[in-house]
Structures are given as structure tokens and as C-alpha cells.
Coordinates of C-alpha atoms in Angstrom, one line a residue:
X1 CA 108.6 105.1 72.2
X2 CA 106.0 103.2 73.9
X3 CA 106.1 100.4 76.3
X4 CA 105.2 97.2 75.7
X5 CA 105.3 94.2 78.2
X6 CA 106.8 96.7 80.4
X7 CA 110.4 97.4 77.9
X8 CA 110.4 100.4 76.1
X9 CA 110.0 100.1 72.6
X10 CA 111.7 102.6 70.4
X11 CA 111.7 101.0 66.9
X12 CA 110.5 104.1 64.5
X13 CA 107.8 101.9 62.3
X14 CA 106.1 100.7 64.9
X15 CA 105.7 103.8 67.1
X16 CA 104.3 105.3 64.0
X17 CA 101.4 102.6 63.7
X18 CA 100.7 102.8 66.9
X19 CA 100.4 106.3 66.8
X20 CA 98.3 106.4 64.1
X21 CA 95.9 104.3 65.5
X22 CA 95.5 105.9 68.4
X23 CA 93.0 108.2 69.8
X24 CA 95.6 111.0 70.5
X25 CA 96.3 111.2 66.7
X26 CA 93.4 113.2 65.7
X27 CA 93.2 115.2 68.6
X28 CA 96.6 116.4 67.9
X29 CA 96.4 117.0 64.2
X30 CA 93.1 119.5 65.2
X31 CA 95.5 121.2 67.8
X32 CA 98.0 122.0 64.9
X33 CA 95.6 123.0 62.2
X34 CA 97.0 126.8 61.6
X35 CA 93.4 128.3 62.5
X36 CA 94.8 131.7 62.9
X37 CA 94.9 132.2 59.3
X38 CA 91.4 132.2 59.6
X39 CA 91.7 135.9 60.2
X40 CA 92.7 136.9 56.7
X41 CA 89.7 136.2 55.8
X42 CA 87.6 139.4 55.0
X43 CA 85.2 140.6 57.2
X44 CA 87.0 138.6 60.2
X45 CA 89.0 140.9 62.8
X46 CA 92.6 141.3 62.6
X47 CA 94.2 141.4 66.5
X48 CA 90.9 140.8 68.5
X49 CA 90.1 137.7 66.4
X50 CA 94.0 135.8 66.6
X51 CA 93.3 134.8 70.6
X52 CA 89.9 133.1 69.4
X53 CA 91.4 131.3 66.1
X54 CA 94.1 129.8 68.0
X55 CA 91.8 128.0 70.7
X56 CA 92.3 124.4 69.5
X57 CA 95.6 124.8 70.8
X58 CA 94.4 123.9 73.8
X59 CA 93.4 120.7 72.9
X60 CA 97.0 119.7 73.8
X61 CA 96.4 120.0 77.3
X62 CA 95.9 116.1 78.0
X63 CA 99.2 116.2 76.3
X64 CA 100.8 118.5 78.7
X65 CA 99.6 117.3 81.5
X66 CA 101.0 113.5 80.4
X67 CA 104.2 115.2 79.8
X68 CA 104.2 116.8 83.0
X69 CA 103.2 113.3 84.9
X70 CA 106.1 111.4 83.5
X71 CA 108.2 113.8 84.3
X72 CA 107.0 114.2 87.9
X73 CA 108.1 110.1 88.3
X74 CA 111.1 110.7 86.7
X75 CA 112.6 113.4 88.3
X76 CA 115.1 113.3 91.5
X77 CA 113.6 116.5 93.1
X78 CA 109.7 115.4 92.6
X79 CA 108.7 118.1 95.4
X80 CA 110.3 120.8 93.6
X81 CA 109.2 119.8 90.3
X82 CA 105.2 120.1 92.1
X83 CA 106.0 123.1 93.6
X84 CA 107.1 124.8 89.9
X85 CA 104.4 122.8 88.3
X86 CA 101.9 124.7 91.0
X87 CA 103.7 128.5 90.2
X88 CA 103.7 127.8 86.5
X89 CA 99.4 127.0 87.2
X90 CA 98.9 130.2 89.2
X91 CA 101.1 132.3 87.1
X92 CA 98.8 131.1 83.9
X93 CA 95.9 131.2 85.8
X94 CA 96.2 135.2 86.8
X95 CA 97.4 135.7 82.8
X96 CA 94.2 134.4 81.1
X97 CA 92.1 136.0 84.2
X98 CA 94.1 139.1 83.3
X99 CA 93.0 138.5 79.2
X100 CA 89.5 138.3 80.3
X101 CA 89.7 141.6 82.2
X102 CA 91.3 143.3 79.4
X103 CA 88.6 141.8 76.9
X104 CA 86.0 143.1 79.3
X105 CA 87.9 146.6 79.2
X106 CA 88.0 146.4 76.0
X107 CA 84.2 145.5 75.1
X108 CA 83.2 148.1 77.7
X109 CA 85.8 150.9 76.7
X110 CA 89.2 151.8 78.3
X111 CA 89.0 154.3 80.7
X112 CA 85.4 154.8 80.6
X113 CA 85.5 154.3 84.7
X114 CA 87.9 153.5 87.3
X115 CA 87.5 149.7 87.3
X116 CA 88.3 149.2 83.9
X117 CA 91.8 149.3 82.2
X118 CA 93.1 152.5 81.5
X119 CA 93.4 153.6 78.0
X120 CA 97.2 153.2 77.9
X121 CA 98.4 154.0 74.9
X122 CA 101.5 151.3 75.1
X123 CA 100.3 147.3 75.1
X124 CA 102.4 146.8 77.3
X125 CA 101.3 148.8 80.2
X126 CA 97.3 147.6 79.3
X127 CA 98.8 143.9 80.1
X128 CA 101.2 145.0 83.2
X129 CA 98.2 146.9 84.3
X130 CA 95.8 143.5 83.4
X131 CA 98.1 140.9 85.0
X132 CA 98.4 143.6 88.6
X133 CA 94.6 143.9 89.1
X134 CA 94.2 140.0 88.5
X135 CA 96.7 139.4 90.9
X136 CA 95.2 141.4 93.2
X137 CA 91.9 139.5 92.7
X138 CA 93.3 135.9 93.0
X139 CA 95.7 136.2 95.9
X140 CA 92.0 137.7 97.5
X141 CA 94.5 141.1 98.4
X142 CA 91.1 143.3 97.2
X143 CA 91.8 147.3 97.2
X144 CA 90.4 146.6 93.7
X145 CA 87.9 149.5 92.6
X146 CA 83.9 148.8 93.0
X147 CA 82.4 147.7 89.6
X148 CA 79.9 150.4 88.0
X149 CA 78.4 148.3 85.8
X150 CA 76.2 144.6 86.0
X151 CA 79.4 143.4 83.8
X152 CA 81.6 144.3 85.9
X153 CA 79.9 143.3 89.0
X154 CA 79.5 139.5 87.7
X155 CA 83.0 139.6 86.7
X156 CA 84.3 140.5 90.1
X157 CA 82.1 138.1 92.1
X158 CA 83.5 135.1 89.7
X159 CA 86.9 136.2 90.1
X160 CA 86.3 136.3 93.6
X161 CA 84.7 132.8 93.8
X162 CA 87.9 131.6 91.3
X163 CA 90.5 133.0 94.0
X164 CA 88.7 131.3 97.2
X165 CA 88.9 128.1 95.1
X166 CA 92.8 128.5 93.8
X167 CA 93.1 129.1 97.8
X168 CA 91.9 125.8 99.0
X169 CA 93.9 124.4 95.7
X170 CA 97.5 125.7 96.9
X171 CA 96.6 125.3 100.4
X172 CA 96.1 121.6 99.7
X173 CA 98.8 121.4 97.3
X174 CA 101.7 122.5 99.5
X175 CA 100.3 120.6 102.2
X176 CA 100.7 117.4 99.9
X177 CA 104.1 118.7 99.5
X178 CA 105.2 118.7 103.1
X179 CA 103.2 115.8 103.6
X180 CA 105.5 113.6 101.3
X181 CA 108.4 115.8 102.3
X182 CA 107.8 114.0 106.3
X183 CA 106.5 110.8 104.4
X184 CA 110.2 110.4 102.6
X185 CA 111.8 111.5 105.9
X186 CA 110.2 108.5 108.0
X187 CA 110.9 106.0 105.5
X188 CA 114.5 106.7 105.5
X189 CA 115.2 108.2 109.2
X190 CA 113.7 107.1 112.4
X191 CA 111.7 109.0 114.6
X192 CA 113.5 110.5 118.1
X193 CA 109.9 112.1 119.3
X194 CA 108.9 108.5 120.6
X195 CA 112.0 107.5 122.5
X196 CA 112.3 111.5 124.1
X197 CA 108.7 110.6 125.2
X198 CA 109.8 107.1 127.0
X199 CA 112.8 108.9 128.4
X200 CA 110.8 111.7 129.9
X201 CA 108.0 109.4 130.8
X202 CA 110.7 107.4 132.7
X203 CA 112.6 110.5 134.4
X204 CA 115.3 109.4 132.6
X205 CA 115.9 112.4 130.3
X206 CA 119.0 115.0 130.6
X207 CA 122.4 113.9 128.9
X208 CA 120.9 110.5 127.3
X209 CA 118.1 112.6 126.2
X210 CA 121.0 114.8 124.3
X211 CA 122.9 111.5 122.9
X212 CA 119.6 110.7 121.3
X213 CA 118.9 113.6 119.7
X214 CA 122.8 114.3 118.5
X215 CA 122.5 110.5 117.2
X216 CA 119.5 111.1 115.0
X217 CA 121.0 114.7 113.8
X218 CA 124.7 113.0 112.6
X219 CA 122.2 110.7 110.7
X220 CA 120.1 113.0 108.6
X221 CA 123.0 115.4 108.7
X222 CA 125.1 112.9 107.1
X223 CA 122.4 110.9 105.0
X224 CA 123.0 107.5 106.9
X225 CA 119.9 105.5 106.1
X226 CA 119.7 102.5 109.0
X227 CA 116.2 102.0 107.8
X228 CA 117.9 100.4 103.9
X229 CA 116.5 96.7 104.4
X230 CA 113.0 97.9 104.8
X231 CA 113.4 100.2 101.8
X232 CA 114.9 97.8 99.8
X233 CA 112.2 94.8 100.6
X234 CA 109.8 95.2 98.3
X235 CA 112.1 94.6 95.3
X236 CA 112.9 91.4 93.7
X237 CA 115.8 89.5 95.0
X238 CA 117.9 90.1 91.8
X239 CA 117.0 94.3 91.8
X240 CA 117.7 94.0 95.3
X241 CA 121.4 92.8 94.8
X242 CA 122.1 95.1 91.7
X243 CA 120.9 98.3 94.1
X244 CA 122.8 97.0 97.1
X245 CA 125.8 96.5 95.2
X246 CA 126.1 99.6 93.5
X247 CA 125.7 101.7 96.9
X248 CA 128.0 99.2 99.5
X249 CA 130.1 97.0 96.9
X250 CA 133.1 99.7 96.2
X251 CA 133.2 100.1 100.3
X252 CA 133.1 96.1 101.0
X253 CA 135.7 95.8 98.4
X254 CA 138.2 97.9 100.3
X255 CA 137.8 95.3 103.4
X256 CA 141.1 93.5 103.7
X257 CA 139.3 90.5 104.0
X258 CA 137.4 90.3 101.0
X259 CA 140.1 91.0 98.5
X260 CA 140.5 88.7 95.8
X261 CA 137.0 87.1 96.4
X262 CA 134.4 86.1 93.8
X263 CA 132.3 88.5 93.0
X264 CA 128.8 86.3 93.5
X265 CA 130.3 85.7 97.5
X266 CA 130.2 89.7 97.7
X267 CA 127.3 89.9 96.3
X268 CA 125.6 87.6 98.5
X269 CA 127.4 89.5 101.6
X270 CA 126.0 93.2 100.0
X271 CA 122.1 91.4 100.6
X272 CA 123.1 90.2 104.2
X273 CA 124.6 93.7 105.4
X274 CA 123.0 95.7 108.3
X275 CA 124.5 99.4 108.4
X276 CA 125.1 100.4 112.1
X277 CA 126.0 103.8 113.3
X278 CA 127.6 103.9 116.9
X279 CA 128.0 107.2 119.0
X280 CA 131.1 108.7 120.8
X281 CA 132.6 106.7 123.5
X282 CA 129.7 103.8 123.1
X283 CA 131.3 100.5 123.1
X284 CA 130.8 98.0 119.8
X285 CA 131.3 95.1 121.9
X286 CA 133.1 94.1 124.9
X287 CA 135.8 91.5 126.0
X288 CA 133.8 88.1 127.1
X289 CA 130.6 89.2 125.5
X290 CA 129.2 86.1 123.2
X291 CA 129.7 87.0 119.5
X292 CA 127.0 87.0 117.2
X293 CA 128.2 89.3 114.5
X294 CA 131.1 90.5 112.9
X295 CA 131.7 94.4 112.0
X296 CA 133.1 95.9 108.7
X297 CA 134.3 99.6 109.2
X298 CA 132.5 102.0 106.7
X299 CA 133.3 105.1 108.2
X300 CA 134.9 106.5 110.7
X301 CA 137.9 105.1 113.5
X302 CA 137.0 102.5 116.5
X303 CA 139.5 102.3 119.4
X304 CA 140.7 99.0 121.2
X305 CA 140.8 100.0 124.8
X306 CA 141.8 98.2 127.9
X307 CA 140.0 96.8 130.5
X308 CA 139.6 99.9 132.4
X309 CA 138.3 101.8 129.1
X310 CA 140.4 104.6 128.6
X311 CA 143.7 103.1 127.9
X312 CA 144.0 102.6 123.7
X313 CA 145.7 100.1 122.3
X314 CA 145.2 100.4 118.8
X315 CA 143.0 102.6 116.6
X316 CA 140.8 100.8 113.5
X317 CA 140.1 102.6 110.7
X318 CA 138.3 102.4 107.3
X319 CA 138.2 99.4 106.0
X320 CA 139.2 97.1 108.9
X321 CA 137.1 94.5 110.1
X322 CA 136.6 92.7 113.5
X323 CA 134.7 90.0 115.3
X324 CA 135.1 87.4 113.0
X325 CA 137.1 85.4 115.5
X326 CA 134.2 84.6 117.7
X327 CA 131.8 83.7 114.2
X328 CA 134.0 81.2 112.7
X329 CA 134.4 77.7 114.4
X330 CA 138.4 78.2 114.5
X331 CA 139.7 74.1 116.3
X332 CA 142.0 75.3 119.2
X333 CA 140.8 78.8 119.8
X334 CA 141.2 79.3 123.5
X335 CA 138.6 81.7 123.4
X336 CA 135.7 79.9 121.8
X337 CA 132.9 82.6 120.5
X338 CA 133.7 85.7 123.4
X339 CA 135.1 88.6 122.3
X340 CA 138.6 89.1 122.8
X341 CA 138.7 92.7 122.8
X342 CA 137.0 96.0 123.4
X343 CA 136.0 97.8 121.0
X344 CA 135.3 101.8 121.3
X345 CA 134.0 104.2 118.7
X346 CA 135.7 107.4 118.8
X347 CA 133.4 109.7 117.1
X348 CA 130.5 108.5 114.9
X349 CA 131.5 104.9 113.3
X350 CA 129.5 104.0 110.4
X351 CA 129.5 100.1 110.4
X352 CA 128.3 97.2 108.5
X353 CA 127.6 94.3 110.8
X354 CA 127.1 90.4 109.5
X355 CA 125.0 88.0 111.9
X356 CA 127.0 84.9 112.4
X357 CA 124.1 83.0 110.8
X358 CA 124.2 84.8 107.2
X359 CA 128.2 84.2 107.6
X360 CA 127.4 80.6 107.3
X361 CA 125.0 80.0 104.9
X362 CA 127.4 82.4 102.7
X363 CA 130.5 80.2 103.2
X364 CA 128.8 77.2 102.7
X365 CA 128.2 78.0 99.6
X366 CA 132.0 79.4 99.0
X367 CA 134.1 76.1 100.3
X368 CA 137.3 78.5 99.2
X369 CA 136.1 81.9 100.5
X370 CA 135.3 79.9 103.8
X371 CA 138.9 78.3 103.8
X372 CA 141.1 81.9 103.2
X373 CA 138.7 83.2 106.2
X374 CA 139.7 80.7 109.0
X375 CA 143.1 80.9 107.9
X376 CA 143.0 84.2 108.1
X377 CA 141.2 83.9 111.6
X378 CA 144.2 81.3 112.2
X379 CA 147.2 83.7 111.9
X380 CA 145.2 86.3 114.2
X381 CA 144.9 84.2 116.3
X382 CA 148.4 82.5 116.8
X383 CA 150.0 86.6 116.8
X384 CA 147.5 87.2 119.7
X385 CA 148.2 83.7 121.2
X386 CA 144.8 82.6 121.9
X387 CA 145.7 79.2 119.9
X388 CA 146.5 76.9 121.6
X389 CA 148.2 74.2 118.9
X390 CA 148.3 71.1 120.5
X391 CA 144.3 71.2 120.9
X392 CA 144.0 72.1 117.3
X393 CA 146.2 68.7 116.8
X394 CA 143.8 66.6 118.8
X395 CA 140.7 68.3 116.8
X396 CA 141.8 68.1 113.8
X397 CA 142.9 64.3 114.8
X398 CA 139.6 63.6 115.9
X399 CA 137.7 65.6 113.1
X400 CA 139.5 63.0 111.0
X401 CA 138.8 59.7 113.0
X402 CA 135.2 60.5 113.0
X403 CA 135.9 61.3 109.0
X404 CA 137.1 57.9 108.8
X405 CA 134.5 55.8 111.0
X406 CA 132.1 57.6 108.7
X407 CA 133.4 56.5 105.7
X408 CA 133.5 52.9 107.7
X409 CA 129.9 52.9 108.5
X410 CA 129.0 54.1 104.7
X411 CA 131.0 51.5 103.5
X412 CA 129.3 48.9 106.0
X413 CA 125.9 50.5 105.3
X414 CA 126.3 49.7 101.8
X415 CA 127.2 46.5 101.9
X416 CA 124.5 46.1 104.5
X417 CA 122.1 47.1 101.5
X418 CA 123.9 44.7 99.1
X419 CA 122.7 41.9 101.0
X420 CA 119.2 43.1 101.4
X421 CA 118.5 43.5 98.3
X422 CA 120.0 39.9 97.7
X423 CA 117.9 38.9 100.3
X424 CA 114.5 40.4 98.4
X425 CA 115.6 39.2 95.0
X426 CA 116.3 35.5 96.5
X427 CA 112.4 36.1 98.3
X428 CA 110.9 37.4 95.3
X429 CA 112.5 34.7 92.9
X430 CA 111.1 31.6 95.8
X431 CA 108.0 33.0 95.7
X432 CA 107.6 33.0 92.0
X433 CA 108.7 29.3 92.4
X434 CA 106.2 28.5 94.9
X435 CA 103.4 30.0 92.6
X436 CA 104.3 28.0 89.5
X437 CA 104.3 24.9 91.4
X438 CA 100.6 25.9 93.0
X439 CA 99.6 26.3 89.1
X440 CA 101.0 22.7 88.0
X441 CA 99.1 21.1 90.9
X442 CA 96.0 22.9 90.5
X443 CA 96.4 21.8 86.6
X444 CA 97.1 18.5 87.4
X445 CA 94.0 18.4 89.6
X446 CA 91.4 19.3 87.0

């Protein structure tokens, strides 16, 4: 297929046209002509001549390395595929470098002096014995004999010259490799070398020194990624959702408070999720602290603990939430937006937290998603007995006088209107009066 507008097209009559007009076409037919046959042709060399005749084989190199680009940007292990790609180069390179010797043997005579090949009698210990001395040449090893000859001598010096250039080549090719290797590590994992710095800069090193660098090992060592909205930014918003969705979705679905939703309200959530990973014994949040989020356990188990920190008394676990008390405008909550708890991870808690203004502009869009949440916030909160009931009466009293005065002063504002625009049509239809008259008089005048 080919791609066109950016979709793949794979229709069979048109990636024929298209590949007939093209300017691989010919190139390729010449790379398949059977040229060998070429050497039945008397006169013509049988064995030495084949190598030779087949040369427009190589015209398929643009080909290969086309092939070998899209497959580089395809793969999921692009390092290793450049690293195979780089042995596969060297291993040709020291086989045709080992032809070449052999030719040179050959033209010169096996055996005639120690540099050239041997006159083995099997082909395959001439090639063994071929591909060994050109390996010994391009990896620049040496303990290769001293030429004899002026051949010989120009043939060592350019395979000397060859191997100090294939040199810098790998060099600069594995560095590349390592390179992207640190390059793909940083965009996913933050760095712990700039905060040891600022702790030993400080003199503040020592145990919180060893939290830091246990944190940042449990997150490459389990593949947490807190760096995924900066990842994700530079795709479209609707990419962005489908990639969320298919990594976080299946976990936000086992939230208790998110079953039976619509899917579009979780999808909106997945785009508004910040994955947190908290540390043994470090605190989510504490009792009294102003919420501004609400957590969604991923992995792992938080404890609530009493005042003094130790005592537990409950353990969350995967797929619990908490916070949301303190996000969602609950009439009669004795506790306003402060926490009502502490909240404790045991060991390392992976988390999704929600800032209370995303919460919002989600619900507002979800009248019934918003409705099953505060009632759910509602129950919680009478079984904890932080409700107080008889303020929630004189809210929900007031919420609906002030419903009603509002509906008064519509009502009044629209009748307001009514009379204005009387008023203007009543102004508009005396001033057209006024004018006709002026035109009668000014008529009668002349």
C-alpha cells in the first residue's frame, strides 16, 4: 500500500499505477534482470564471473534501507532493532572485505606468501580463513602478516583506513543508542540527581536522602510513569482520550463510585487524572487540611489512622476512593471542605488524584452523574454523622426561596421589558406622527 492524505491505501489497481509510475519501478526491474546467466556465455568465466554478473543486485539497496526505516518506527524495541541493524552492517562489511582479500589471493596466487590465503583445498576453509584475517583488520586487532607486494601493501593500508572509519561509525552509533536509551528514560521518569544535590547542598541528606532514592527506584522498578500528561500533550484532544482510556479506563471502572456511569463522563475523568505515587508511612492527607482533590486508589492499600498516627482504623484498598466529601458542596455538612480523616499509605500507593476544579466542570456537564455523587457523599456522611439535618432543611429551604424570588424577579423583569418596548413602539409611532404633520404644513406652505 501507499499513503495517501495520511490513510493507508491498499486497493490493488491503484498501488500498481502508482507503482508503475514511479521512479523505483525501473530501478527494481534492472535489480531482477537474471544477469548471472550472462556466464554461459562462451568465453565468459564460470565461478569467478557469478559475483560480478550479479552486481545489479545491489541496486536494491535504497530498498533495503526504506524497509529497514519503516521498520525502525514501527518496532516496540527501536534500540535493539539499531543495535541488530548495526551487527548485521559490520558482519557484511568484514564478508565483502573478506571477498576482496580472497579475490586479491586469488589474482595473486594462494599461498604464494604468508599474507595471502592459503591454498586450501576446501572452500570453505579459504572463506573461514577470508572472513578471520578481515576481522582482524576491521576490529584494528593487527597481528596480520606484513604485505610483500605493492598490492598487498595498498590493500592493507585501505583496510586500515576502512576499520578507523567503521570505529568512529559504531562508536557514534552506540552512543546514539544510549543517548535515546537516557532520552526515553527522562521523558518518562524524573531525575533524583537534582533533588540529592539540594538535599546535600542543604545538609539535609541521610534517611530523606534514602526515601528519595527508594521512591524513584519503586517507580522505574514498577514502570509508574508520573510524568503521562506531559507525554501525552502533544496529541489531539480526541487521541488523547482514546490513549488515556485504554491505559486507566478498565482501573477507573472498578471505582465504586463510578459504576453505572456514562461512558463520555469517564472519559472526560480519564483526561483530568493525575497519577500519584505516595511512599511508606507518608500521609495522603490529614484531618482539618483544606481539600482540593479527591483520590482514586490504583494500587496498593492506604490506612485511616487516628489522631496520634499509629492507631488504624480501617484499611482502603483497590478501587476505593476518598476525599470527595470535602470537593462536593454537600448543604449541612458539618465539616465544610476539611478533611475528615487521615489518610496513611502503607507501602507504595499508586493513586489517581482529581482537582476539585476538573470535578466541577465534569459534573456540570453530567446533571445525573453530579446527583448519584452527592447522594452518595450524603449517606457517608449521615453513617459518619457529620450531617447535621436540620441545616440541610434550612439550606435547602433557602436554596428554594432564593429559587423562587428568582423566578419573581424574571417574571418582573419581563414584564418590565413588555412595557418598554410598549413604551418605544408608542415613541416611535408619535414621532412618525409628528413628521407627517411637519410634511402637510411645509406642503401647505409652498
Amino acid at each position: 500500500g501507499f499513503l495517501e492524505d495520511g490513510i493507508l491505501v491498499q486497493d490493488t489497481s491503484r498501488t500498481r499505477r502508482r507503482y508503475l509510475g514511479s521512479w523505483t519501478f525501473p530501478w527494481d526491474v534492472m535489480a531482477v534482470l537474471p544477469t548471472e546467466l550472462l556466464c554461459l556465455l562462451p568465453g565468459v568465466p564460470r565461478v569467478p564471473g557469478v559475483p560480478a554478473a550479479r552486481a545489479n543486485r545491489c541496486l536494491r539497496v535504497p530498498r533495503l534501507f526504506e524497509a529497514f526505516d519503516q521498520c525502525e518506527t514501527r518496532t516496540g524495541w527501536p534500540n535493539a532493532f539499531r543495535v541488530a541493524k548495526l551487527m548485521l552492517y559490520l558482519l557484511l562489511g568484514i564478508h565483502w572485505h573478506g571477498c576482496l582479500y580472497f579475490a586479491l589471493s586469488a589474482h595473486l596466487g594462494l599461498g604464494v606468501d604468508p599474507w595471502v590465503c592459503p591454498g586450501f583445498t576446501r572452500p570453505l576453509r579459504r572463506y573461514l580463513h577470508s572472513f578471520y584475517f578481515s576481522t582482524l583488520v576491521l576490529a584494528t586487532v593487527g597481528d596480520t602478516p606484513a604485505p610483500q607486494r605493492e598490492e598487498e601493501s595498498l590493500f592493507a593500508i585501505a583496510g586500515f583506513l576502512l576499520a578507523v572509519l567503521g570505529f568512529a561509525t559504531i562508536t557514534g552509533n552506540i552512543s546514539a543508542v544510549i543517548v535515546n536509551l537516557s532520552a526515553a528514560d527522562a521523558a518518562f521518569y524524573p531525575d533524583a540527581g537534582p533533588v540529592l544535590r539540594y538535599l546535600r547542598a542543604r545538609g539535609a541528606g541521610g534517611r530523606l536522602a534514602g526515601r528519595v532514592v527508594r521512591w524513584h527506584q519503586h517507580l522505574r522498578a514498577q514502570r509508574k510513569l508520573p510524568a503521562e500528561r506531559e507525554v501525552l500533550r502533544p496529541l489531539p484532544r480526541g487521541l488523547r482520550a482514546e490513549v488515556a482510556a485504554s491505559v486507566h479506563l478498565e482501573a477507573l471502572r472498578r471505582v465504586g463510585l463510578f459504576r453505572g456511569w456514562e461512558h463520555g463522563v469517564l472519559r472526560l475523568l480519564v483526561l483530568r487524572l493525575r497519577p500519584q505515587v505516595f511512599g511508606p508511612g507518608e500521609f495522603v492527607c490529614r484531618r482539618g487540611d483544606v481539600g482540593r482533590e479527591m483520590y482514586f486508589i490504583r494500587e496498593g492499600r492506604l490506612a485511616v489512622v487516628a489522631e496520634d498516627g499509629v492507631t488504624r482504623l480501617a484499611v482502603l484498598g483497590e478501587g476505593l476512593y476518598f476525599g470527595e466529601i470535602s470537593l462536593i458542596n454537600i448543604k449541612g455538612n458539618t465539616a465544610g471542605n476539611r478533611r475528615t480523616a487521615n489518610i496513611l499509605s502503607i507501602g507504595y500507593s499508586d493513586l489517581f488524584c482529581l482537582g476539585k476544579e476538573d470535578l466541577a466542570e465534569v459534573l456540570a456537564e453530567f446533571p445525573s452523574a453530579r446527583a448519584a455523587m452527592e447522594a452518595k457523599g450524603r449517606e457517608l456522611l449521615l453513617r459518619m454523622g457529620q450531617l447535621d439535618t436540620a441545616a440541610e432543611a434550612a439550606a435547602v429551604a433557602a436554596e428554594a426561596e432564593a429559587e423562587r424570588r428568582l423566578r419573581g424577579l424574571e417574571v418582573a423583569l419581563e414584564g418590565l421589558q413588555t412595557r418598554a418596548a410598549r413604551l418605544l413602539a408608542q415613541l416611535e409611532a408619535s414621532a412618525l406622527r409628528s413628521a407627517l404633520r411637519v410634511q402637510r404644513l411645509e406642503g401647505r406652505l409652498r
